[in-house]
Amino acid sequence: MKVKLIFLILFLINSIYAQQDAQYSQYMYNTISINPAYAGTRDVFSIMALHRTQWIGFEGAPTTNTFSINTPIPSSNLGIGFSAISDRIGPTEQNTFSADASYTILLNEKTKFSFGAKASASFFSFDQYKVTPFQANDPKWKSMSSSLSPNFGVGFYLHTNQYYLGVSVPNLMETNFYNDNEIAMNSQRMNYYVIGGYVFNVNDWIKFKPSIVSKIVSGAPIQLDVSGNVLFMNKFVLGAAYRWDAAVSSLAGFQVSDALFIGYGYDFDITSMSRYNSGTHEVFIRYELISKNDKIVSPRFF
């Protein structure tokens, strides 16, 4: 119990002083949340929802809910999107609402280059009643119950039907939600993302896609996620992922119809935290409004 309590205290300190962007195992389907240039690049109206429960059985562990929509604007090179992310960690909660816009340039018959901008507003709250009773009565904690912070970001996205490469900074402004002479809450630092993936056509029935995402945050180790997914008969997806020195993941997905895709991910910690939790669950669903005139030969694998 003492060890678990120590982990919880260290975890809460980290969440208070350096809370950063939420992390995902199925990042390859959730690109819009980190790169505004992705908006509209699937060429259909796309709706996505994701729920992530991290470190099952560990009190105060992160819980993330994400919802987004994005669509191309007909007869133009523009795409737009909207996303909402709710991220709870211990006594803190951050709700972020973002609007995205992108512009796509056709480089050749197969290759497109998109660049985009993101405008966001984050609502940060702190529940002092989730700390010890002695701390909850401290007026310094009560004075930081909530805060609002605007931000903006940019992104670039190079893509074909076979590969993609992206670079983005979702938050260009570093924000202190609360700051006085005694207590400081650094809620957001600049997060730099580099993503990439390539689809190999093994045969008519099987496709293999390795992908990678790297997140760089000032003052923190580089985070690197590497994954490999196999698509069978354009219907079933099985894969695995590795988060450097943190976790391994198993991934699965099913293309229920041309419009509906569902996915599931399970993370197993490879750190000392694994002794105190039952892993992480992540559920993903995407629905796309496909016109009857659209001929879906093969669903996009990203």
PDB file of C-alpha atoms in Angstrom:
ATOM      1  CA  MET A   1       0.000   0.000   0.000  1.00  0.00           C
ATOM      2  CA  LYS A   2       2.857   2.403   0.846  1.00  0.00           C
ATOM      3  CA  VAL A   3       4.505   1.774  -2.519  1.00  0.00           C
ATOM      4  CA  LYS A   4       1.228   2.315  -4.346  1.00  0.00           C
ATOM      5  CA  LEU A   5       0.655   5.541  -2.411  1.00  0.00           C
ATOM      6  CA  ILE A   6       4.125   6.793  -3.332  1.00  0.00           C
ATOM      7  CA  PHE A   7       3.460   6.076  -7.011  1.00  0.00           C
ATOM      8  CA  LEU A   8       0.152   7.940  -6.795  1.00  0.00           C
ATOM      9  CA  ILE A   9       1.766  10.980  -5.172  1.00  0.00           C
ATOM     10  CA  LEU A  10       4.524  11.091  -7.790  1.00  0.00           C
ATOM     11  CA  PHE A  11       1.957  10.656 -10.537  1.00  0.00           C
ATOM     12  CA  LEU A  12      -0.219  13.501  -9.246  1.00  0.00           C
ATOM     13  CA  ILE A  13       2.799  15.783  -8.910  1.00  0.00           C
ATOM     14  CA  ASN A  14       3.615  15.073 -12.543  1.00  0.00           C
ATOM     15  CA  SER A  15       0.029  15.769 -13.624  1.00  0.00           C
ATOM     16  CA  ILE A  16      -0.060  19.061 -11.733  1.00  0.00           C
ATOM     17  CA  TYR A  17       3.283  20.448 -12.834  1.00  0.00           C
ATOM     18  CA  ALA A  18       3.666  19.044 -16.350  1.00  0.00           C
ATOM     19  CA  GLN A  19       0.364  17.884 -17.771  1.00  0.00           C
ATOM     20  CA  GLN A  20       0.783  17.405 -21.509  1.00  0.00           C
ATOM     21  CA  ASP A  21      -1.268  16.192 -24.475  1.00  0.00           C
ATOM     22  CA  ALA A  22      -3.183  12.959 -24.009  1.00  0.00           C
ATOM     23  CA  GLN A  23      -1.550   9.830 -25.452  1.00  0.00           C
ATOM     24  CA  TYR A  24      -3.214   7.157 -27.592  1.00  0.00           C
ATOM     25  CA  SER A  25      -2.387   3.650 -28.715  1.00  0.00           C
ATOM     26  CA  GLN A  26      -4.581   3.913 -31.834  1.00  0.00           C
ATOM     27  CA  TYR A  27      -2.962   7.186 -32.878  1.00  0.00           C
ATOM     28  CA  MET A  28      -2.996   6.081 -36.525  1.00  0.00           C
ATOM     29  CA  TYR A  29      -6.797   6.572 -36.589  1.00  0.00           C
ATOM     30  CA  ASN A  30      -6.788   9.723 -34.447  1.00  0.00           C
ATOM     31  CA  THR A  31      -4.455  11.968 -36.440  1.00  0.00           C
ATOM     32  CA  ILE A  32      -6.812  14.957 -36.417  1.00  0.00           C
ATOM     33  CA  SER A  33      -6.238  15.447 -32.679  1.00  0.00           C
ATOM     34  CA  ILE A  34      -2.534  16.224 -33.182  1.00  0.00           C
ATOM     35  CA  ASN A  35      -2.293  17.460 -36.786  1.00  0.00           C
ATOM     36  CA  PRO A  36      -4.782  19.993 -38.217  1.00  0.00           C
ATOM     37  CA  ALA A  37      -3.522  19.350 -41.764  1.00  0.00           C
ATOM     38  CA  TYR A  38      -5.298  15.961 -41.612  1.00  0.00           C
ATOM     39  CA  ALA A  39      -8.724  17.646 -41.752  1.00  0.00           C
ATOM     40  CA  GLY A  40     -10.633  16.532 -44.853  1.00  0.00           C
ATOM     41  CA  THR A  41      -7.865  14.342 -46.279  1.00  0.00           C
ATOM     42  CA  ARG A  42     -10.016  11.182 -46.178  1.00  0.00           C
ATOM     43  CA  ASP A  43     -12.283  12.898 -48.760  1.00  0.00           C
ATOM     44  CA  VAL A  44     -15.444  12.025 -46.791  1.00  0.00           C
ATOM     45  CA  PHE A  45     -17.334  13.403 -43.792  1.00  0.00           C
ATOM     46  CA  SER A  46     -15.713  11.475 -40.933  1.00  0.00           C
ATOM     47  CA  ILE A  47     -16.918  11.166 -37.326  1.00  0.00           C
ATOM     48  CA  MET A  48     -14.637   9.630 -34.692  1.00  0.00           C
ATOM     49  CA  ALA A  49     -14.936   8.807 -30.991  1.00  0.00           C
ATOM     50  CA  LEU A  50     -12.331   7.262 -28.682  1.00  0.00           C
ATOM     51  CA  HIS A  51     -12.338   6.260 -25.016  1.00  0.00           C
ATOM     52  CA  ARG A  52      -9.142   5.410 -23.128  1.00  0.00           C
ATOM     53  CA  THR A  53      -8.964   4.145 -19.554  1.00  0.00           C
ATOM     54  CA  GLN A  54      -5.353   3.942 -18.401  1.00  0.00           C
ATOM     55  CA  TRP A  55      -3.910   1.823 -15.587  1.00  0.00           C
ATOM     56  CA  ILE A  56      -7.061  -0.071 -14.584  1.00  0.00           C
ATOM     57  CA  GLY A  57      -7.311  -0.401 -10.795  1.00  0.00           C
ATOM     58  CA  PHE A  58      -4.999   2.541 -10.102  1.00  0.00           C
ATOM     59  CA  GLU A  59      -6.827   5.374  -8.357  1.00  0.00           C
ATOM     60  CA  GLY A  60      -6.401   8.749 -10.048  1.00  0.00           C
ATOM     61  CA  ALA A  61      -5.061   7.293 -13.322  1.00  0.00           C
ATOM     62  CA  PRO A  62      -5.815   9.068 -16.624  1.00  0.00           C
ATOM     63  CA  THR A  63      -9.143   8.732 -18.418  1.00  0.00           C
ATOM     64  CA  THR A  64      -9.453  10.288 -21.867  1.00  0.00           C
ATOM     65  CA  ASN A  65     -12.488  10.810 -24.115  1.00  0.00           C
ATOM     66  CA  THR A  66     -12.080  12.183 -27.617  1.00  0.00           C
ATOM     67  CA  PHE A  67     -14.667  13.169 -30.223  1.00  0.00           C
ATOM     68  CA  SER A  68     -13.962  14.693 -33.618  1.00  0.00           C
ATOM     69  CA  ILE A  69     -15.463  15.395 -37.001  1.00  0.00           C
ATOM     70  CA  ASN A  70     -13.706  16.489 -40.172  1.00  0.00           C
ATOM     71  CA  THR A  71     -14.710  16.888 -43.783  1.00  0.00           C
ATOM     72  CA  PRO A  72     -13.502  18.273 -47.106  1.00  0.00           C
ATOM     73  CA  ILE A  73     -15.352  21.280 -48.482  1.00  0.00           C
ATOM     74  CA  PRO A  74     -16.811  20.310 -51.890  1.00  0.00           C
ATOM     75  CA  SER A  75     -15.313  21.895 -55.005  1.00  0.00           C
ATOM     76  CA  SER A  76     -12.362  23.318 -53.100  1.00  0.00           C
ATOM     77  CA  ASN A  77      -8.991  22.359 -51.685  1.00  0.00           C
ATOM     78  CA  LEU A  78     -10.125  23.103 -48.135  1.00  0.00           C
ATOM     79  CA  GLY A  79     -10.887  20.819 -45.216  1.00  0.00           C
ATOM     80  CA  ILE A  80     -12.325  21.657 -41.808  1.00  0.00           C
ATOM     81  CA  GLY A  81     -12.648  19.827 -38.520  1.00  0.00           C
ATOM     82  CA  PHE A  82     -13.727  20.081 -34.897  1.00  0.00           C
ATOM     83  CA  SER A  83     -12.580  18.060 -31.908  1.00  0.00           C
ATOM     84  CA  ALA A  84     -13.275  17.838 -28.197  1.00  0.00           C
ATOM     85  CA  ILE A  85     -10.943  16.101 -25.736  1.00  0.00           C
ATOM     86  CA  SER A  86     -11.645  15.459 -22.066  1.00  0.00           C
ATOM     87  CA  ASP A  87      -8.595  14.350 -20.077  1.00  0.00           C
ATOM     88  CA  ARG A  88      -8.871  13.515 -16.372  1.00  0.00           C
ATOM     89  CA  ILE A  89      -5.805  12.833 -14.218  1.00  0.00           C
ATOM     90  CA  GLY A  90      -6.106  12.575 -10.434  1.00  0.00           C
ATOM     91  CA  PRO A  91      -7.656  15.794  -9.088  1.00  0.00           C
ATOM     92  CA  THR A  92      -7.258  17.610 -12.429  1.00  0.00           C
ATOM     93  CA  GLU A  93      -9.459  17.748 -15.522  1.00  0.00           C
ATOM     94  CA  GLN A  94      -8.719  19.422 -18.822  1.00  0.00           C
ATOM     95  CA  ASN A  95     -11.368  19.879 -21.541  1.00  0.00           C
ATOM     96  CA  THR A  96     -10.075  21.115 -24.874  1.00  0.00           C
ATOM     97  CA  PHE A  97     -12.145  22.230 -27.863  1.00  0.00           C
ATOM     98  CA  SER A  98     -10.418  22.739 -31.197  1.00  0.00           C
ATOM     99  CA  ALA A  99     -11.288  23.959 -34.685  1.00  0.00           C
ATOM    100  CA  ASP A 100      -9.098  22.883 -37.617  1.00  0.00           C
ATOM    101  CA  ALA A 101      -8.691  24.106 -41.176  1.00  0.00           C
ATOM    102  CA  SER A 102      -6.488  22.674 -43.918  1.00  0.00           C
ATOM    103  CA  TYR A 103      -5.521  23.424 -47.496  1.00  0.00           C
ATOM    104  CA  THR A 104      -4.354  20.684 -49.872  1.00  0.00           C
ATOM    105  CA  ILE A 105      -2.058  21.016 -52.866  1.00  0.00           C
ATOM    106  CA  LEU A 106      -1.868  18.287 -55.506  1.00  0.00           C
ATOM    107  CA  LEU A 107       1.831  17.665 -56.151  1.00  0.00           C
ATOM    108  CA  ASN A 108       1.247  14.971 -58.799  1.00  0.00           C
ATOM    109  CA  GLU A 109      -1.372  12.379 -59.713  1.00  0.00           C
ATOM    110  CA  LYS A 110      -0.823  10.434 -56.490  1.00  0.00           C
ATOM    111  CA  THR A 111       0.761  12.785 -53.973  1.00  0.00           C
ATOM    112  CA  LYS A 112      -0.946  15.503 -51.960  1.00  0.00           C
ATOM    113  CA  PHE A 113       0.527  18.015 -49.538  1.00  0.00           C
ATOM    114  CA  SER A 114      -1.690  19.575 -46.886  1.00  0.00           C
ATOM    115  CA  PHE A 115      -0.990  22.283 -44.357  1.00  0.00           C
ATOM    116  CA  GLY A 116      -3.341  23.313 -41.604  1.00  0.00           C
ATOM    117  CA  ALA A 117      -3.980  25.497 -38.585  1.00  0.00           C
ATOM    118  CA  LYS A 118      -5.638  24.727 -35.268  1.00  0.00           C
ATOM    119  CA  ALA A 119      -7.350  27.106 -32.832  1.00  0.00           C
ATOM    120  CA  SER A 120      -8.201  25.731 -29.413  1.00  0.00           C
ATOM    121  CA  ALA A 121      -9.473  26.626 -25.972  1.00  0.00           C
ATOM    122  CA  SER A 122      -8.644  24.558 -22.877  1.00  0.00           C
ATOM    123  CA  PHE A 123     -10.653  24.602 -19.669  1.00  0.00           C
ATOM    124  CA  PHE A 124      -8.582  23.377 -16.752  1.00  0.00           C
ATOM    125  CA  SER A 125     -10.068  22.540 -13.351  1.00  0.00           C
ATOM    126  CA  PHE A 126      -8.669  21.275 -10.071  1.00  0.00           C
ATOM    127  CA  ASP A 127     -10.795  19.489  -7.477  1.00  0.00           C
ATOM    128  CA  GLN A 128      -9.194  20.227  -4.107  1.00  0.00           C
ATOM    129  CA  TYR A 129     -11.488  17.695  -2.416  1.00  0.00           C
ATOM    130  CA  LYS A 130      -9.634  14.868  -4.172  1.00  0.00           C
ATOM    131  CA  VAL A 131      -6.464  15.624  -2.222  1.00  0.00           C
ATOM    132  CA  THR A 132      -6.022  14.991   1.495  1.00  0.00           C
ATOM    133  CA  PRO A 133      -8.445  16.862   3.825  1.00  0.00           C
ATOM    134  CA  PHE A 134      -5.579  18.930   5.245  1.00  0.00           C
ATOM    135  CA  GLN A 135      -4.523  20.105   1.779  1.00  0.00           C
ATOM    136  CA  ALA A 136      -8.102  20.642   0.615  1.00  0.00           C
ATOM    137  CA  ASN A 137      -8.596  23.298   3.294  1.00  0.00           C
ATOM    138  CA  ASP A 138      -5.538  25.232   2.181  1.00  0.00           C
ATOM    139  CA  PRO A 139      -6.716  28.492   0.482  1.00  0.00           C
ATOM    140  CA  LYS A 140      -3.884  28.209  -2.088  1.00  0.00           C
ATOM    141  CA  TRP A 141      -5.484  25.059  -3.532  1.00  0.00           C
ATOM    142  CA  LYS A 142      -8.986  26.547  -3.534  1.00  0.00           C
ATOM    143  CA  SER A 143      -7.845  29.608  -5.456  1.00  0.00           C
ATOM    144  CA  MET A 144      -6.808  27.496  -8.465  1.00  0.00           C
ATOM    145  CA  SER A 145     -10.106  25.669  -9.011  1.00  0.00           C
ATOM    146  CA  SER A 146     -10.442  26.509 -12.722  1.00  0.00           C
ATOM    147  CA  SER A 147      -8.809  28.361 -15.593  1.00  0.00           C
ATOM    148  CA  LEU A 148      -9.232  28.995 -19.329  1.00  0.00           C
ATOM    149  CA  SER A 149      -6.443  29.165 -21.899  1.00  0.00           C
ATOM    150  CA  PRO A 150      -6.616  29.770 -25.686  1.00  0.00           C
ATOM    151  CA  ASN A 151      -3.993  28.366 -28.030  1.00  0.00           C
ATOM    152  CA  PHE A 152      -3.216  27.675 -31.674  1.00  0.00           C
ATOM    153  CA  GLY A 153      -1.135  25.216 -33.671  1.00  0.00           C
ATOM    154  CA  VAL A 154       0.058  24.238 -37.162  1.00  0.00           C
ATOM    155  CA  GLY A 155       0.675  21.052 -39.085  1.00  0.00           C
ATOM    156  CA  PHE A 156       1.898  19.640 -42.392  1.00  0.00           C
ATOM    157  CA  TYR A 157       0.800  16.362 -43.961  1.00  0.00           C
ATOM    158  CA  LEU A 158       2.221  14.654 -47.072  1.00  0.00           C
ATOM    159  CA  HIS A 159       0.150  11.681 -48.241  1.00  0.00           C
ATOM    160  CA  THR A 160      -0.862   9.274 -50.976  1.00  0.00           C
ATOM    161  CA  ASN A 161      -3.082   6.189 -50.801  1.00  0.00           C
ATOM    162  CA  GLN A 162       0.033   4.217 -49.817  1.00  0.00           C
ATOM    163  CA  TYR A 163       1.973   6.336 -47.332  1.00  0.00           C
ATOM    164  CA  TYR A 164       1.840   9.427 -45.143  1.00  0.00           C
ATOM    165  CA  LEU A 165       4.266  11.714 -43.342  1.00  0.00           C
ATOM    166  CA  GLY A 166       3.332  14.517 -41.005  1.00  0.00           C
ATOM    167  CA  VAL A 167       4.874  17.165 -38.734  1.00  0.00           C
ATOM    168  CA  SER A 168       2.842  19.255 -36.321  1.00  0.00           C
ATOM    169  CA  VAL A 169       2.814  21.449 -33.231  1.00  0.00           C
ATOM    170  CA  PRO A 170      -0.765  21.472 -31.856  1.00  0.00           C
ATOM    171  CA  ASN A 171       0.032  24.078 -29.165  1.00  0.00           C
ATOM    172  CA  LEU A 172       2.439  26.844 -30.062  1.00  0.00           C
ATOM    173  CA  MET A 173       1.828  28.789 -26.857  1.00  0.00           C
ATOM    174  CA  GLU A 174       3.222  27.514 -23.561  1.00  0.00           C
ATOM    175  CA  THR A 175       0.647  28.027 -20.841  1.00  0.00           C
ATOM    176  CA  ASN A 176       0.658  28.337 -17.065  1.00  0.00           C
ATOM    177  CA  PHE A 177      -2.924  27.819 -15.970  1.00  0.00           C
ATOM    178  CA  TYR A 178      -2.104  29.012 -12.484  1.00  0.00           C
ATOM    179  CA  ASN A 179       0.982  30.798 -11.257  1.00  0.00           C
ATOM    180  CA  ASP A 180       1.889  32.679  -8.077  1.00  0.00           C
ATOM    181  CA  ASN A 181       4.924  32.919  -5.841  1.00  0.00           C
ATOM    182  CA  GLU A 182       4.256  29.570  -4.176  1.00  0.00           C
ATOM    183  CA  ILE A 183       2.427  27.324  -6.653  1.00  0.00           C
ATOM    184  CA  ALA A 184       2.716  26.965 -10.416  1.00  0.00           C
ATOM    185  CA  MET A 185       0.732  24.707 -12.729  1.00  0.00           C
ATOM    186  CA  ASN A 186       2.383  24.214 -16.111  1.00  0.00           C
ATOM    187  CA  SER A 187      -0.477  22.664 -18.015  1.00  0.00           C
ATOM    188  CA  GLN A 188       0.886  22.845 -21.538  1.00  0.00           C
ATOM    189  CA  ARG A 189       4.281  22.944 -23.147  1.00  0.00           C
ATOM    190  CA  MET A 190       4.987  22.805 -26.860  1.00  0.00           C
ATOM    191  CA  ASN A 191       4.492  19.238 -28.133  1.00  0.00           C
ATOM    192  CA  TYR A 192       6.235  18.466 -31.436  1.00  0.00           C
ATOM    193  CA  TYR A 193       4.868  15.470 -33.366  1.00  0.00           C
ATOM    194  CA  VAL A 194       6.378  13.518 -36.248  1.00  0.00           C
ATOM    195  CA  ILE A 195       4.225  10.755 -37.753  1.00  0.00           C
ATOM    196  CA  GLY A 196       4.652   8.375 -40.653  1.00  0.00           C
ATOM    197  CA  GLY A 197       3.324   5.159 -42.123  1.00  0.00           C
ATOM    198  CA  TYR A 198       3.544   2.988 -45.245  1.00  0.00           C
ATOM    199  CA  VAL A 199       1.141   0.369 -46.612  1.00  0.00           C
ATOM    200  CA  PHE A 200       2.699  -2.736 -48.195  1.00  0.00           C
ATOM    201  CA  ASN A 201       0.412  -4.801 -50.436  1.00  0.00           C
ATOM    202  CA  VAL A 202       1.527  -8.307 -49.516  1.00  0.00           C
ATOM    203  CA  ASN A 203      -1.055  -9.863 -51.853  1.00  0.00           C
ATOM    204  CA  ASP A 204      -4.666  -9.331 -52.914  1.00  0.00           C
ATOM    205  CA  TRP A 205      -5.896 -10.245 -49.425  1.00  0.00           C
ATOM    206  CA  ILE A 206      -3.303  -8.880 -47.041  1.00  0.00           C
ATOM    207  CA  LYS A 207      -1.843  -5.437 -46.415  1.00  0.00           C
ATOM    208  CA  PHE A 208       0.815  -4.603 -43.862  1.00  0.00           C
ATOM    209  CA  LYS A 209       1.283  -1.101 -42.456  1.00  0.00           C
ATOM    210  CA  PRO A 210       4.137  -0.145 -40.128  1.00  0.00           C
ATOM    211  CA  SER A 211       3.741   3.309 -38.580  1.00  0.00           C
ATOM    212  CA  ILE A 212       5.488   5.558 -36.128  1.00  0.00           C
ATOM    213  CA  VAL A 213       4.775   8.628 -34.021  1.00  0.00           C
ATOM    214  CA  SER A 214       7.365  10.592 -32.104  1.00  0.00           C
ATOM    215  CA  LYS A 215       6.482  13.258 -29.547  1.00  0.00           C
ATOM    216  CA  ILE A 216       9.060  15.742 -28.339  1.00  0.00           C
ATOM    217  CA  VAL A 217       8.373  17.904 -25.290  1.00  0.00           C
ATOM    218  CA  SER A 218      10.816  20.343 -23.774  1.00  0.00           C
ATOM    219  CA  GLY A 219      12.205  19.007 -20.517  1.00  0.00           C
ATOM    220  CA  ALA A 220      10.953  15.440 -21.067  1.00  0.00           C
ATOM    221  CA  PRO A 221      12.362  12.320 -22.772  1.00  0.00           C
ATOM    222  CA  ILE A 222      11.413  11.774 -26.411  1.00  0.00           C
ATOM    223  CA  GLN A 223       8.357   9.546 -26.669  1.00  0.00           C
ATOM    224  CA  LEU A 224       8.427   7.032 -29.515  1.00  0.00           C
ATOM    225  CA  ASP A 225       5.583   4.712 -30.549  1.00  0.00           C
ATOM    226  CA  VAL A 226       6.155   2.060 -33.230  1.00  0.00           C
ATOM    227  CA  SER A 227       3.340  -0.141 -34.524  1.00  0.00           C
ATOM    228  CA  GLY A 228       2.574  -2.721 -37.174  1.00  0.00           C
ATOM    229  CA  ASN A 229      -0.939  -3.514 -38.383  1.00  0.00           C
ATOM    230  CA  VAL A 230      -2.090  -6.180 -40.827  1.00  0.00           C
ATOM    231  CA  LEU A 231      -5.334  -5.728 -42.787  1.00  0.00           C
ATOM    232  CA  PHE A 232      -6.985  -8.979 -43.921  1.00  0.00           C
ATOM    233  CA  MET A 233      -9.496  -8.948 -46.801  1.00  0.00           C
ATOM    234  CA  ASN A 234     -10.079  -5.216 -46.233  1.00  0.00           C
ATOM    235  CA  LYS A 235     -12.096  -6.185 -43.140  1.00  0.00           C
ATOM    236  CA  PHE A 236     -10.033  -7.359 -40.169  1.00  0.00           C
ATOM    237  CA  VAL A 237      -7.074  -5.596 -38.587  1.00  0.00           C
ATOM    238  CA  LEU A 238      -4.611  -7.161 -36.165  1.00  0.00           C
ATOM    239  CA  GLY A 239      -1.502  -5.453 -34.878  1.00  0.00           C
ATOM    240  CA  ALA A 240       0.929  -4.656 -32.120  1.00  0.00           C
ATOM    241  CA  ALA A 241       2.662  -1.538 -30.878  1.00  0.00           C
ATOM    242  CA  TYR A 242       5.586  -0.613 -28.654  1.00  0.00           C
ATOM    243  CA  ARG A 243       5.913   2.604 -26.665  1.00  0.00           C
ATOM    244  CA  TRP A 244       9.583   3.097 -25.886  1.00  0.00           C
ATOM    245  CA  ASP A 245      10.393   2.006 -22.312  1.00  0.00           C
ATOM    246  CA  ALA A 246       6.714   2.280 -21.331  1.00  0.00           C
ATOM    247  CA  ALA A 247       4.263  -0.256 -22.775  1.00  0.00           C
ATOM    248  CA  VAL A 248       3.449  -2.853 -25.399  1.00  0.00           C
ATOM    249  CA  SER A 249       0.029  -2.915 -27.047  1.00  0.00           C
ATOM    250  CA  SER A 250      -2.182  -5.349 -28.904  1.00  0.00           C
ATOM    251  CA  LEU A 251      -4.492  -3.820 -31.505  1.00  0.00           C
ATOM    252  CA  ALA A 252      -7.552  -5.099 -33.335  1.00  0.00           C
ATOM    253  CA  GLY A 253     -10.108  -3.587 -35.681  1.00  0.00           C
ATOM    254  CA  PHE A 254     -13.086  -4.542 -37.813  1.00  0.00           C
ATOM    255  CA  GLN A 255     -14.471  -2.750 -40.883  1.00  0.00           C
ATOM    256  CA  VAL A 256     -18.120  -3.484 -40.166  1.00  0.00           C
ATOM    257  CA  SER A 257     -19.261  -1.770 -43.364  1.00  0.00           C
ATOM    258  CA  ASP A 258     -17.936   0.758 -45.861  1.00  0.00           C
ATOM    259  CA  ALA A 259     -18.964   3.459 -43.390  1.00  0.00           C
ATOM    260  CA  LEU A 260     -18.307   1.930 -39.954  1.00  0.00           C
ATOM    261  CA  PHE A 261     -15.001   0.897 -38.379  1.00  0.00           C
ATOM    262  CA  ILE A 262     -14.403  -0.143 -34.772  1.00  0.00           C
ATOM    263  CA  GLY A 263     -11.095  -0.724 -33.027  1.00  0.00           C
ATOM    264  CA  TYR A 264      -9.739  -1.886 -29.695  1.00  0.00           C
ATOM    265  CA  GLY A 265      -6.341  -1.582 -28.041  1.00  0.00           C
ATOM    266  CA  TYR A 266      -4.887  -3.047 -24.856  1.00  0.00           C
ATOM    267  CA  ASP A 267      -1.673  -1.719 -23.298  1.00  0.00           C
ATOM    268  CA  PHE A 268       0.495  -3.677 -20.914  1.00  0.00           C
ATOM    269  CA  ASP A 269       2.991  -1.667 -18.887  1.00  0.00           C
ATOM    270  CA  ILE A 270       6.596  -2.785 -18.974  1.00  0.00           C
ATOM    271  CA  THR A 271       7.586  -0.446 -16.143  1.00  0.00           C
ATOM    272  CA  SER A 272       7.349  -1.029 -12.393  1.00  0.00           C
ATOM    273  CA  MET A 273       3.808   0.377 -12.621  1.00  0.00           C
ATOM    274  CA  SER A 274       2.675  -2.993 -14.030  1.00  0.00           C
ATOM    275  CA  ARG A 275       2.574  -4.409 -10.499  1.00  0.00           C
ATOM    276  CA  TYR A 276      -0.136  -1.965  -9.480  1.00  0.00           C
ATOM    277  CA  ASN A 277      -2.571  -1.930 -12.425  1.00  0.00           C
ATOM    278  CA  SER A 278      -4.333  -4.237 -14.853  1.00  0.00           C
ATOM    279  CA  GLY A 279      -3.343  -2.493 -18.055  1.00  0.00           C
ATOM    280  CA  THR A 280      -4.990   0.098 -20.279  1.00  0.00           C
ATOM    281  CA  HIS A 281      -8.078  -0.261 -22.476  1.00  0.00           C
ATOM    282  CA  GLU A 282      -8.839   1.864 -25.516  1.00  0.00           C
ATOM    283  CA  VAL A 283     -11.967   1.698 -27.708  1.00  0.00           C
ATOM    284  CA  PHE A 284     -12.274   3.510 -31.036  1.00  0.00           C
ATOM    285  CA  ILE A 285     -15.184   3.972 -33.459  1.00  0.00           C
ATOM    286  CA  ARG A 286     -15.332   5.823 -36.782  1.00  0.00           C
ATOM    287  CA  TYR A 287     -18.355   6.458 -38.978  1.00  0.00           C
ATOM    288  CA  GLU A 288     -18.147   8.077 -42.402  1.00  0.00           C
ATOM    289  CA  LEU A 289     -20.934   9.506 -44.534  1.00  0.00           C
ATOM    290  CA  ILE A 290     -20.243   7.937 -47.903  1.00  0.00           C
ATOM    291  CA  SER A 291     -22.248   9.011 -50.931  1.00  0.00           C
ATOM    292  CA  LYS A 292     -23.996   6.317 -52.941  1.00  0.00           C
ATOM    293  CA  ASN A 293     -22.035   7.532 -55.946  1.00  0.00           C
ATOM    294  CA  ASP A 294     -18.709   6.845 -54.216  1.00  0.00           C
ATOM    295  CA  LYS A 295     -17.153   3.530 -55.203  1.00  0.00           C
ATOM    296  CA  ILE A 296     -15.242   2.069 -52.275  1.00  0.00           C
ATOM    297  CA  VAL A 297     -12.759  -0.312 -53.843  1.00  0.00           C
ATOM    298  CA  SER A 298     -10.518  -0.507 -50.779  1.00  0.00           C
ATOM    299  CA  PRO A 299     -10.848   1.342 -47.464  1.00  0.00           C
ATOM    300  CA  ARG A 300      -8.070   3.776 -46.526  1.00  0.00           C
ATOM    301  CA  PHE A 301      -5.747   2.134 -44.023  1.00  0.00           C
ATOM    302  CA  PHE A 302      -5.021   5.441 -42.244  1.00  0.00           C
TER     303      PHE A 302
END
